[in-house]
XYZ file of C-alpha atoms in Angstrom:
696
model
C 0.000 0.000 0.000
C 1.203 3.469 -0.732
C 1.478 5.798 2.236
C 2.347 8.821 0.144
C -0.932 10.582 0.956
C -0.458 10.100 4.705
C 2.248 12.756 4.697
C 0.784 15.051 2.064
C -1.450 18.053 2.617
C -4.359 17.598 5.033
C -7.861 17.798 3.542
C -9.292 21.303 3.633
C -11.434 21.716 6.770
C -15.129 22.492 6.475
C -16.851 24.944 8.808
C -17.902 23.597 12.208
C -21.560 24.256 11.505
C -21.603 21.588 8.761
C -24.820 19.607 9.361
C -24.368 15.970 10.349
C -26.025 13.252 8.332
C -26.636 9.996 10.261
C -25.312 8.069 7.308
C -22.012 9.989 7.606
C -21.463 8.653 11.136
C -22.228 5.089 10.071
C -19.939 5.452 7.063
C -17.147 6.831 9.272
C -17.279 3.843 11.621
C -17.398 1.478 8.640
C -14.336 3.159 7.121
C -12.374 2.860 10.379
C -13.193 -0.855 10.632
C -12.410 -1.521 6.968
C -9.076 0.319 7.023
C -8.017 -1.402 10.242
C -8.856 -4.768 8.687
C -6.927 -3.921 5.504
C -3.923 -2.857 7.624
C -3.967 -6.241 9.358
C -4.347 -8.121 6.074
C -1.454 -6.182 4.555
C 0.997 -5.953 7.459
C 0.200 -8.868 9.790
C -1.212 -11.477 7.418
C 0.692 -10.499 4.267
C -2.563 -11.018 2.368
C -3.842 -7.714 0.907
C -7.469 -7.779 -0.231
C -7.514 -4.513 -2.213
C -5.096 -2.526 -4.378
C -3.022 0.382 -3.131
C -5.216 2.803 -5.065
C -8.377 1.400 -3.489
C -6.816 1.651 -0.030
C -5.740 5.239 -0.650
C -9.271 6.134 -1.729
C -10.729 4.727 1.488
C -8.140 6.583 3.540
C -8.845 9.884 1.800
C -12.560 9.430 2.418
C -11.821 8.903 6.125
C -9.668 12.049 6.264
C -12.388 14.030 4.535
C -15.003 12.995 7.108
C -12.636 13.771 9.974
C -11.985 17.208 8.539
C -15.750 17.860 8.477
C -16.399 16.369 11.923
C -13.154 16.623 13.970
C -15.050 15.727 17.154
C -15.310 12.174 15.801
C -11.546 11.637 15.783
C -10.514 9.071 18.415
C -7.082 7.668 19.352
C -7.770 4.430 17.434
C -8.441 6.203 14.131
C -6.022 5.113 11.356
C -5.435 8.807 10.637
C -3.723 9.304 13.979
C -0.653 7.360 12.853
C 0.772 10.450 11.169
C 1.857 11.757 14.574
C 0.795 14.526 16.926
C 2.617 17.594 18.195
C 6.251 17.193 19.316
C 6.799 16.011 22.902
C 8.944 17.761 25.493
C 10.439 14.513 26.770
C 9.688 10.900 27.662
C 8.031 9.848 30.931
C 9.316 6.860 32.888
C 6.928 3.921 33.301
C 7.392 0.991 35.687
C 6.622 -2.354 34.070
C 3.884 -4.386 35.759
C 5.759 -7.530 34.690
C 9.541 -7.180 34.346
C 11.015 -7.389 30.839
C 13.776 -9.960 31.270
C 16.954 -10.439 29.263
C 17.960 -13.677 27.526
C 20.972 -15.873 28.143
C 23.149 -16.482 25.080
C 24.481 -19.592 23.389
C 27.461 -18.973 21.103
C 27.946 -22.541 19.869
C 26.063 -25.763 19.245
C 27.616 -27.062 22.464
C 26.149 -24.149 24.415
C 22.743 -24.804 22.875
C 22.849 -28.509 23.723
C 23.923 -27.687 27.279
C 20.832 -25.473 27.565
C 18.709 -28.346 26.247
C 20.130 -30.740 28.874
C 19.530 -28.194 31.663
C 15.913 -27.929 30.557
C 15.534 -31.717 30.654
C 16.989 -31.863 34.160
C 14.795 -28.989 35.312
C 11.717 -30.862 34.037
C 12.892 -34.227 35.481
C 12.838 -35.808 32.025
C 15.173 -38.477 30.690
C 18.104 -37.548 28.451
C 16.372 -39.142 25.441
C 13.217 -37.030 25.776
C 12.378 -34.651 22.954
C 11.301 -31.141 23.904
C 9.186 -28.900 21.716
C 10.549 -25.381 21.144
C 9.346 -22.299 19.374
C 12.176 -21.071 17.125
C 12.123 -17.415 16.045
C 14.593 -15.082 14.335
C 16.232 -12.814 16.909
C 15.390 -9.379 15.570
C 18.047 -6.677 15.768
C 15.788 -3.911 17.038
C 14.247 -2.552 20.242
C 12.088 -4.443 22.705
C 8.719 -2.740 23.270
C 5.797 -3.389 25.626
C 2.337 -2.550 24.188
C -0.585 -2.236 26.583
C -4.144 -2.709 25.303
C -7.199 -1.852 27.425
C -10.479 -3.208 26.095
C -8.682 -3.877 22.821
C -7.412 -0.318 22.386
C -3.717 0.611 22.454
C -3.254 2.943 25.434
C 0.487 2.818 26.150
C 3.822 1.711 24.688
C 7.052 1.577 26.692
C 10.652 0.670 25.968
C 12.383 -2.131 27.861
C 14.675 0.315 29.714
C 16.452 -1.486 32.544
C 13.856 -4.265 32.572
C 11.969 -2.741 35.510
C 11.311 0.765 34.180
C 11.092 1.994 30.590
C 10.175 5.154 28.688
C 6.715 5.996 27.429
C 6.943 6.159 23.618
C 3.224 5.778 22.896
C 3.025 8.765 20.558
C 5.764 7.352 18.350
C 4.577 3.739 18.457
C 1.169 4.860 17.188
C 2.813 5.902 13.905
C 3.933 2.317 13.133
C 1.352 0.910 10.761
C 2.082 -2.740 11.599
C 0.862 -2.123 15.165
C -2.944 -2.154 15.476
C -4.465 0.712 17.437
C -7.559 -1.435 18.035
C -7.474 -5.229 18.275
C -9.711 -7.260 15.985
C -12.622 -9.454 17.127
C -13.983 -9.124 20.681
C -12.554 -12.137 22.557
C -9.322 -10.574 23.806
C -8.661 -10.003 27.530
C -9.675 -6.681 29.044
C -6.015 -5.932 29.847
C -3.373 -7.278 27.477
C 0.316 -6.419 27.352
C 2.246 -7.790 24.391
C 6.016 -7.636 23.926
C 7.785 -7.494 20.626
C 10.554 -5.946 18.572
C 10.407 -2.650 16.726
C 12.825 -2.701 13.827
C 13.684 -0.926 10.605
C 13.640 -3.081 7.456
C 16.805 -3.017 5.364
C 15.108 -1.171 2.499
C 13.836 1.555 4.833
C 17.297 1.860 6.373
C 18.943 2.344 2.993
C 16.344 4.923 1.981
C 16.781 6.797 5.277
C 20.568 6.967 4.911
C 20.240 8.249 1.348
C 17.969 10.992 2.668
C 20.398 11.780 5.486
C 23.336 12.099 3.075
C 21.349 14.180 0.600
C 20.492 16.668 3.353
C 24.063 16.817 4.666
C 23.232 14.822 7.796
C 25.287 11.972 9.260
C 24.061 8.521 8.138
C 23.004 5.969 10.746
C 25.479 3.180 11.515
C 22.969 0.316 11.328
C 19.214 -0.399 11.232
C 19.052 -0.913 14.994
C 20.530 2.515 15.729
C 18.257 4.037 13.125
C 15.223 2.389 14.715
C 16.301 3.526 18.190
C 16.891 7.079 16.998
C 13.556 7.119 15.207
C 11.649 5.820 18.206
C 13.202 8.443 20.492
C 12.214 11.404 18.320
C 10.280 14.003 20.296
C 8.301 14.775 17.137
C 6.158 11.733 16.171
C 5.813 13.094 12.636
C 9.508 12.342 12.112
C 9.037 8.810 13.465
C 6.115 8.311 11.105
C 8.371 8.952 8.095
C 10.943 6.350 9.155
C 8.875 3.286 8.141
C 9.435 1.219 11.273
C 7.924 -2.225 11.635
C 7.043 -4.634 14.450
C 6.739 -8.327 15.299
C 5.220 -9.633 18.532
C 7.011 -12.381 20.481
C 5.576 -12.466 24.005
C 3.365 -10.906 26.603
C 3.403 -9.169 29.988
C 0.325 -8.502 32.114
C -2.864 -10.303 31.074
C -6.231 -10.065 32.867
C -6.309 -12.731 35.588
C -9.658 -14.182 34.505
C -8.461 -14.721 30.908
C -7.291 -18.222 30.078
C -4.323 -18.343 27.678
C -3.765 -21.383 25.435
C -1.443 -24.139 26.660
C 1.308 -23.535 24.132
C 3.360 -20.436 23.435
C 2.866 -20.755 19.668
C -0.912 -21.059 20.171
C -0.826 -17.744 22.046
C 0.975 -16.161 19.078
C -1.729 -17.498 16.765
C -4.313 -15.773 18.948
C -2.288 -12.560 18.763
C -2.265 -12.828 14.983
C -6.039 -13.336 14.954
C -6.377 -10.133 16.974
C -4.360 -8.251 14.350
C -0.856 -8.357 15.851
C 1.930 -9.332 13.396
C 4.073 -12.381 14.173
C 7.307 -13.294 12.423
C 6.562 -15.431 9.332
C 9.901 -17.246 9.712
C 9.041 -18.614 13.172
C 8.256 -22.298 13.544
C 8.023 -25.127 16.082
C 10.953 -27.557 16.280
C 11.001 -30.886 18.102
C 14.219 -32.188 19.606
C 17.907 -31.306 19.392
C 18.456 -32.091 15.739
C 15.541 -29.959 14.627
C 16.918 -27.026 16.644
C 20.287 -27.346 14.899
C 18.683 -27.680 11.468
C 16.548 -24.564 11.975
C 19.649 -22.625 13.001
C 21.495 -23.647 9.841
C 18.546 -22.955 7.544
C 18.067 -19.460 8.941
C 21.805 -18.753 8.831
C 21.759 -19.674 5.135
C 18.917 -17.273 4.330
C 20.020 -14.508 6.724
C 21.409 -12.232 4.023
C 18.194 -12.458 1.981
C 15.882 -11.535 4.855
C 14.196 -8.139 4.700
C 15.423 -7.290 8.182
C 18.568 -7.699 10.301
C 18.845 -10.570 12.764
C 21.706 -11.581 15.032
C 20.584 -15.041 16.045
C 17.674 -17.286 16.944
C 15.521 -17.397 20.067
C 14.388 -20.812 21.277
C 11.553 -21.005 23.831
C 9.878 -24.040 25.417
C 6.575 -24.257 23.596
C 4.575 -25.669 26.499
C 3.719 -22.867 28.928
C 3.467 -25.371 31.786
C 7.129 -26.262 31.181
C 8.052 -22.578 31.176
C 6.446 -22.191 34.601
C 8.279 -25.258 35.958
C 11.669 -24.024 34.731
C 11.146 -20.469 35.992
C 13.701 -17.666 35.932
C 17.133 -16.713 37.129
C 17.671 -13.167 38.438
C 17.881 -11.780 34.896
C 16.635 -14.331 32.365
C 14.150 -17.202 31.844
C 15.518 -20.747 32.161
C 13.140 -21.864 29.404
C 14.568 -19.678 26.631
C 17.934 -18.920 25.085
C 19.352 -16.812 22.255
C 21.591 -18.783 19.894
C 23.803 -16.039 18.469
C 25.236 -16.108 14.975
C 29.042 -16.097 14.755
C 30.928 -12.840 14.330
C 31.016 -11.505 10.796
C 34.408 -10.600 9.360
C 35.506 -8.494 6.386
C 38.771 -7.063 5.033
C 39.497 -3.353 4.717
C 42.392 -0.870 4.883
C 43.671 0.600 8.153
C 44.037 4.300 7.290
C 45.299 5.594 10.624
C 45.586 4.885 14.351
C 44.377 7.647 16.635
C 44.247 7.886 20.413
C 41.105 8.552 22.414
C 41.308 9.707 26.031
C 38.548 8.279 28.217
C 36.869 9.930 31.188
C 39.222 8.064 33.547
C 42.280 9.237 31.619
C 42.923 5.883 29.934
C 44.330 6.170 26.400
C 42.840 3.811 23.833
C 44.199 3.375 20.295
C 41.386 3.462 17.734
C 41.638 2.228 14.157
C 40.372 4.577 11.428
C 39.266 2.311 8.595
C 38.288 2.561 4.986
C 34.476 2.356 5.523
C 33.201 -1.161 4.992
C 29.907 -2.966 5.559
C 30.090 -5.669 8.233
C 26.872 -7.635 8.537
C 24.836 -4.789 7.099
C 26.530 -2.142 9.276
C 28.893 0.502 7.908
C 32.078 0.442 10.008
C 34.782 3.127 9.835
C 36.224 2.890 13.379
C 37.265 -0.083 15.485
C 38.869 -0.484 18.883
C 42.448 -1.714 19.233
C 42.070 -2.030 23.042
C 45.576 -1.107 24.219
C 49.181 -0.905 23.057
C 50.111 -4.435 24.150
C 47.179 -5.913 22.254
C 48.003 -3.812 19.200
C 51.619 -5.019 19.182
C 50.576 -8.596 19.878
C 48.434 -8.535 16.749
C 51.163 -6.648 14.864
C 48.653 -4.227 13.347
C 50.138 -1.287 11.413
C 48.843 1.754 9.529
C 48.502 0.840 5.841
C 47.725 -2.814 6.560
C 44.803 -4.668 5.090
C 43.055 -5.793 8.282
C 40.337 -8.228 9.264
C 37.434 -6.476 11.011
C 34.906 -8.388 13.065
C 31.562 -7.428 14.544
C 29.311 -9.725 16.566
C 25.808 -8.468 17.321
C 25.973 -5.178 19.213
C 29.635 -5.591 20.137
C 31.899 -2.695 19.135
C 33.770 -3.642 15.949
C 37.325 -4.833 16.535
C 40.384 -5.379 14.386
C 41.182 -9.098 14.489
C 44.590 -8.776 12.830
C 46.440 -7.924 9.626
C 46.431 -9.803 6.326
C 50.215 -10.198 6.190
C 50.245 -11.315 2.552
C 48.962 -7.869 1.566
C 51.247 -5.794 3.871
C 53.046 -2.884 2.116
C 56.760 -2.282 2.793
C 56.116 1.169 4.257
C 54.170 0.206 7.398
C 55.472 1.090 10.877
C 54.575 0.017 14.391
C 52.370 2.409 16.318
C 53.956 4.227 19.270
C 51.849 5.518 22.154
C 52.296 9.297 22.570
C 54.254 10.452 25.617
C 51.984 13.481 26.068
C 48.184 13.442 26.336
C 46.631 14.581 23.027
C 43.931 16.426 24.984
C 45.937 18.403 27.547
C 49.657 17.755 26.993
C 50.205 16.138 30.399
C 52.566 13.187 30.743
C 51.271 9.777 29.722
C 52.392 6.933 31.983
C 51.915 3.188 31.725
C 50.542 1.593 34.836
C 53.108 -0.784 36.266
C 50.773 -3.720 36.774
C 48.422 -3.154 33.831
C 48.388 -2.689 30.068
C 46.783 0.735 30.429
C 48.438 4.021 29.473
C 46.941 6.936 31.354
C 46.990 10.730 31.239
C 48.241 12.194 34.513
C 46.511 15.566 34.126
C 43.477 14.555 36.148
C 42.564 18.066 37.358
C 43.167 19.698 33.987
C 42.497 17.252 31.150
C 39.300 18.098 29.183
C 38.549 14.424 28.552
C 38.441 13.747 32.301
C 36.788 17.036 33.200
C 33.243 16.073 34.171
C 34.311 12.981 36.073
C 37.011 14.894 37.978
C 34.611 17.705 38.859
C 31.886 15.337 40.053
C 34.400 13.489 42.228
C 35.755 16.746 43.672
C 32.332 17.846 44.970
C 31.199 14.389 46.169
C 30.130 13.755 49.745
C 33.323 12.039 50.904
C 35.512 14.603 49.134
C 34.716 18.330 49.402
C 31.040 17.592 50.123
C 29.570 20.545 48.210
C 25.783 20.286 48.455
C 23.693 21.223 45.418
C 26.367 20.561 42.797
C 24.940 17.479 41.125
C 26.074 15.982 37.844
C 23.427 17.794 35.768
C 24.444 21.171 37.148
C 28.123 20.348 36.610
C 27.360 19.380 33.002
C 25.611 22.716 32.493
C 28.469 24.684 34.080
C 30.987 22.940 31.833
C 28.881 23.399 28.706
C 28.376 27.098 29.504
C 32.147 27.526 29.868
C 31.865 28.590 33.511
C 33.828 25.693 35.025
C 36.760 23.792 33.539
C 38.790 22.839 36.640
C 37.898 22.448 40.345
C 39.217 25.905 41.280
C 36.673 27.461 38.895
C 33.871 26.430 41.289
C 35.130 29.016 43.769
C 35.102 31.771 41.131
C 31.384 31.401 40.423
C 29.190 34.409 41.158
C 25.517 34.698 41.999
C 24.934 36.129 38.536
C 26.700 33.161 36.898
C 24.510 30.620 38.675
C 21.216 32.523 38.521
C 21.556 32.869 34.734
C 21.539 29.098 34.247
C 18.380 27.314 33.017
C 15.998 26.223 35.821
C 18.184 27.881 38.491
C 16.285 30.135 40.892
C 18.016 32.919 42.792
C 17.659 31.104 46.130
C 19.067 27.869 44.702
C 22.001 29.814 43.272
C 22.681 31.363 46.665
C 22.503 27.932 48.327
C 25.195 26.639 45.988
C 27.412 29.636 46.743
C 26.906 29.081 50.489
C 27.828 25.408 50.114
C 30.969 26.343 48.191
C 31.984 28.814 50.871
C 31.404 26.252 53.638
C 33.454 23.642 51.784
C 36.561 25.807 51.935
C 37.062 24.657 55.525
C 37.940 21.006 55.029
C 40.565 18.492 56.156
C 43.762 17.441 54.457
C 42.555 13.806 54.004
C 39.341 15.027 52.335
C 41.262 17.421 50.120
C 43.691 14.718 49.020
C 40.816 12.363 48.256
C 39.010 15.086 46.267
C 41.941 15.372 43.840
C 41.004 12.032 42.292
C 44.521 10.592 42.188
C 44.377 7.143 40.633
C 43.932 4.408 43.291
C 44.044 6.876 46.201
C 40.860 6.235 48.162
C 39.705 7.614 51.502
C 41.891 5.350 53.634
C 45.038 5.965 51.606
C 44.358 9.729 51.630
C 44.084 9.661 55.411
C 47.291 7.631 55.779
C 49.142 10.042 53.504
C 47.915 13.023 55.503
C 48.898 11.469 58.851
C 52.310 10.442 57.545
C 53.370 13.658 55.787
C 51.247 16.094 57.841
C 51.468 18.855 55.177
C 50.508 19.047 51.507
C 53.899 20.456 50.529
C 55.741 17.552 52.140
C 53.547 15.072 50.259
C 53.957 16.843 46.909
C 57.756 16.729 47.258
C 57.924 13.128 48.501
C 60.128 10.596 46.727
C 58.986 7.114 45.783
C 60.922 5.768 48.788
C 59.088 8.198 51.082
C 55.712 7.239 49.641
C 56.065 3.455 49.907
C 56.888 3.901 53.600
C 53.233 4.899 54.153
C 50.768 2.225 55.286
C 48.638 0.920 52.393
C 50.918 2.474 49.723
C 52.858 0.188 47.412
C 54.987 0.796 44.343
C 52.023 1.224 41.966
C 50.108 3.699 44.140
C 53.320 5.594 44.931
C 53.990 5.940 41.197
C 50.466 7.314 40.616
C 50.883 9.867 43.411
C 54.276 11.074 42.231
C 53.170 11.317 38.581
C 50.083 13.297 39.566
C 51.919 15.911 41.626
C 54.653 16.192 39.009
C 52.261 17.701 36.431
C 52.450 21.502 36.199
C 48.742 21.713 35.325
C 47.750 19.856 38.495
C 50.070 22.018 40.598
C 48.457 25.162 39.179
C 44.945 23.980 40.049
C 45.991 23.003 43.603
C 47.715 26.346 44.129
C 44.643 28.186 42.862
C 42.365 26.246 45.217
C 44.503 27.267 48.181
C 44.670 30.888 46.980
C 40.870 30.931 46.730
C 40.539 29.999 50.397
C 40.464 26.209 50.619
C 42.159 25.360 53.911
C 42.384 22.748 56.639
C 43.633 22.552 60.227
C 47.071 21.192 60.998
C 47.269 17.427 61.405
C 47.122 16.352 65.038
C 48.753 12.953 65.437
C 46.798 10.848 67.892
C 48.521 9.545 71.013
C 46.374 7.030 72.850
C 45.966 7.886 76.532
C 43.978 4.784 77.430
C 44.899 1.127 77.358
C 43.651 -0.574 74.213
C 44.470 -3.838 72.440
C 44.204 -1.842 69.206
C 46.669 0.922 70.046
C 49.256 1.209 67.238
C 47.680 -1.805 65.516
C 46.686 -2.007 61.857
C 43.011 -2.963 61.503
C 40.955 -3.749 58.390
C 37.140 -3.548 58.376
C 35.298 -5.749 55.891
C 31.737 -6.912 55.257
C 28.526 -5.314 56.549
C 28.491 -4.223 60.194
C 25.119 -4.327 61.959
C 25.663 -2.364 65.191
C 27.096 0.730 63.505
C 28.146 2.058 60.150
C 31.631 1.305 58.834
C 32.806 4.931 59.095
C 31.632 5.102 62.724
C 33.574 1.915 63.519
C 36.649 3.406 61.884
C 36.306 6.580 63.942
C 36.117 4.603 67.205
C 39.143 2.501 66.310
C 41.173 5.591 65.529
C 40.174 7.099 68.888
C 41.825 4.154 70.657
C 44.999 4.391 68.598
C 44.365 1.981 65.707
C 45.392 2.552 62.095
C 42.504 1.556 59.831
C 43.534 0.546 56.315
C 41.638 -0.698 53.291
C 43.643 -3.794 52.350
C 44.981 -6.874 54.090
C 48.754 -7.382 54.132
C 51.430 -8.924 56.309
C 51.376 -5.661 58.302
C 47.721 -6.144 59.294
C 47.133 -7.024 62.978
C 43.335 -7.580 63.020
C 40.484 -7.982 60.562
C 36.953 -7.165 61.760
C 34.566 -9.132 59.527
C 30.868 -8.304 59.284
C 28.209 -10.080 57.251
C 29.122 -11.204 53.724
C 32.830 -10.615 54.292
C 34.682 -11.752 51.190
C 38.222 -11.863 49.879
C 39.762 -9.748 52.658
C 38.617 -12.239 55.277
C 39.869 -15.142 53.177
C 43.273 -13.513 52.723
C 43.549 -12.766 56.450
C 42.835 -16.398 57.321
C 45.448 -17.543 54.820
C 48.023 -15.205 56.420
C 47.099 -16.296 59.942
C 45.833 -12.824 60.899
C 43.206 -12.800 63.711
C 39.699 -12.368 62.283
C 37.155 -10.899 64.721
C 33.383 -10.863 64.438
C 31.719 -7.532 65.112
C 30.648 -8.688 68.581
C 34.139 -9.984 69.420
C 35.632 -6.658 68.370
C 33.160 -4.650 70.448
C 33.856 -6.837 73.483
C 37.570 -5.994 73.171
C 36.996 -2.256 72.718
C 37.563 -0.002 75.744
C 34.827 2.457 76.617
C 35.418 5.735 74.794
C 33.355 8.857 74.449
C 31.547 9.066 71.082
């Protein structure tokens, strides 16, 4: 059917005082029913009963009546698929029934292991044959459709499985989704789950349009479908030609009796006008599962849509109920993924990206190539060691692999096609974002920028850490406000927070004058801090709260710490060679020194360190204690404070220097390590019994 007229000019409206003819109302209802039926025949049943021209004539007649009598227009009218006014955002919706994930099988062995687990879970013999529904695994977006009395009232994305986004306005534009279910024997409340996807032909047409208008093309049909479904203007979604297949259900009215088999339920859905995948079928036994996989793999390239595997589900619903669920996925279903797809292309360049933690990642810039229907021009090379291990060089012909949604990767070079001019890649010694030194972590393959307080790539993360509760504890400076301050050019480094004015803050979107003043008050209050908090706020790699406190107690002043040698640093409790190297590299950077100096000049200060000298007898005086697990009598930080009051040194890791470990509930590896080293492990009650009475 042609949908050209759906997006053309609206029929000319007729004046509101147009007299109603009873036959007009009857005709209008007849048209709605006929068009809905023709939509089902065309999209769900693949069995059109009239020509495109005849359909277009019916649709134009409907639009003409609605123009004359707009009060007749209801949400289930076929005309409403063209989209309404743009939305301001998407509301969150909690799913009545969680939308679970699926476990994956990447080989025939994995699939057979799943089959055997199902047999054991059903207490059946190894020779029993189970019946499975086998369906193509669509490469799209999972959607929950809610029908009330047969009418579509809400559509939500999967989200995190518990809560999704309301995309009803956009879903209504998808012509394969019925706005009103057919017949009258459906349950009062029916939630169906399925996949919204973009057919290959629609994807190609969309990218041609994008390129013609100077816009960036979409990477693959899934991204295009996701981007289309998240448009705030449903009229844009309507032009993207999305499609839908149903594959399951959520909430169903309690009094409604579903059929006994999953595939029978899908047949009912189809009878009600919901489209099901024509390539789905029922398979019996292991061999049939393997044969279906091979047959679909063979025809994958010729399908009208992208798939990345096959979903097998126990066909008998009673068996599904017996097998149940794990925390994240059903035990009665599995996704058998297709193997990674590989192609050859030319490696044009190797560039370095700096992540938000400062890690440098080499990225391959490729001659664009289609991998499994997706245009790929970039691929990760992970790290320098991996790059050298694979011996990948600029100018090489390389093998590129992509599996499902996994980021494309370079598998290796085609050595037979290597030119003589290639050279090994060398990691830069200076950060390409800020010019700070790049260091390789001693115990890892990671290269990292040391300009944590200055580097633009690490900016938002560093700023959020600086203001966090256990660091400078600046109330009112949440991540959204920090993002806005950075984007407005008001804050680039932590010291810029203390240069903000009332006018700066009050001029920001959704920032009232009182809220702006509250932030300024919080900033002023934060200037009076402690040296341990200040050290922790700097975000030095692997320097947590405990290490920051140990550094402060050991060196007593910031200057002494900044000038410390590696030998001085490793003498501190809980500081080894790796952490010492991070600390020294951080303070060595001129950019970091400038930010620290500016913070102090702007009024950030702390009292002098007072070393504790225990004046009461305590079995923990001058002892190294580690707290682990969940304490029930008091919070962990309160326990630490009490231990320090009786002269203990509380550290975060177990070593030969540790004297006691206090283990609460669910204590893990620290307790195990202490037991292996023969270090006394105390329960919370045993520790409290040993503690002298001290004032809180």
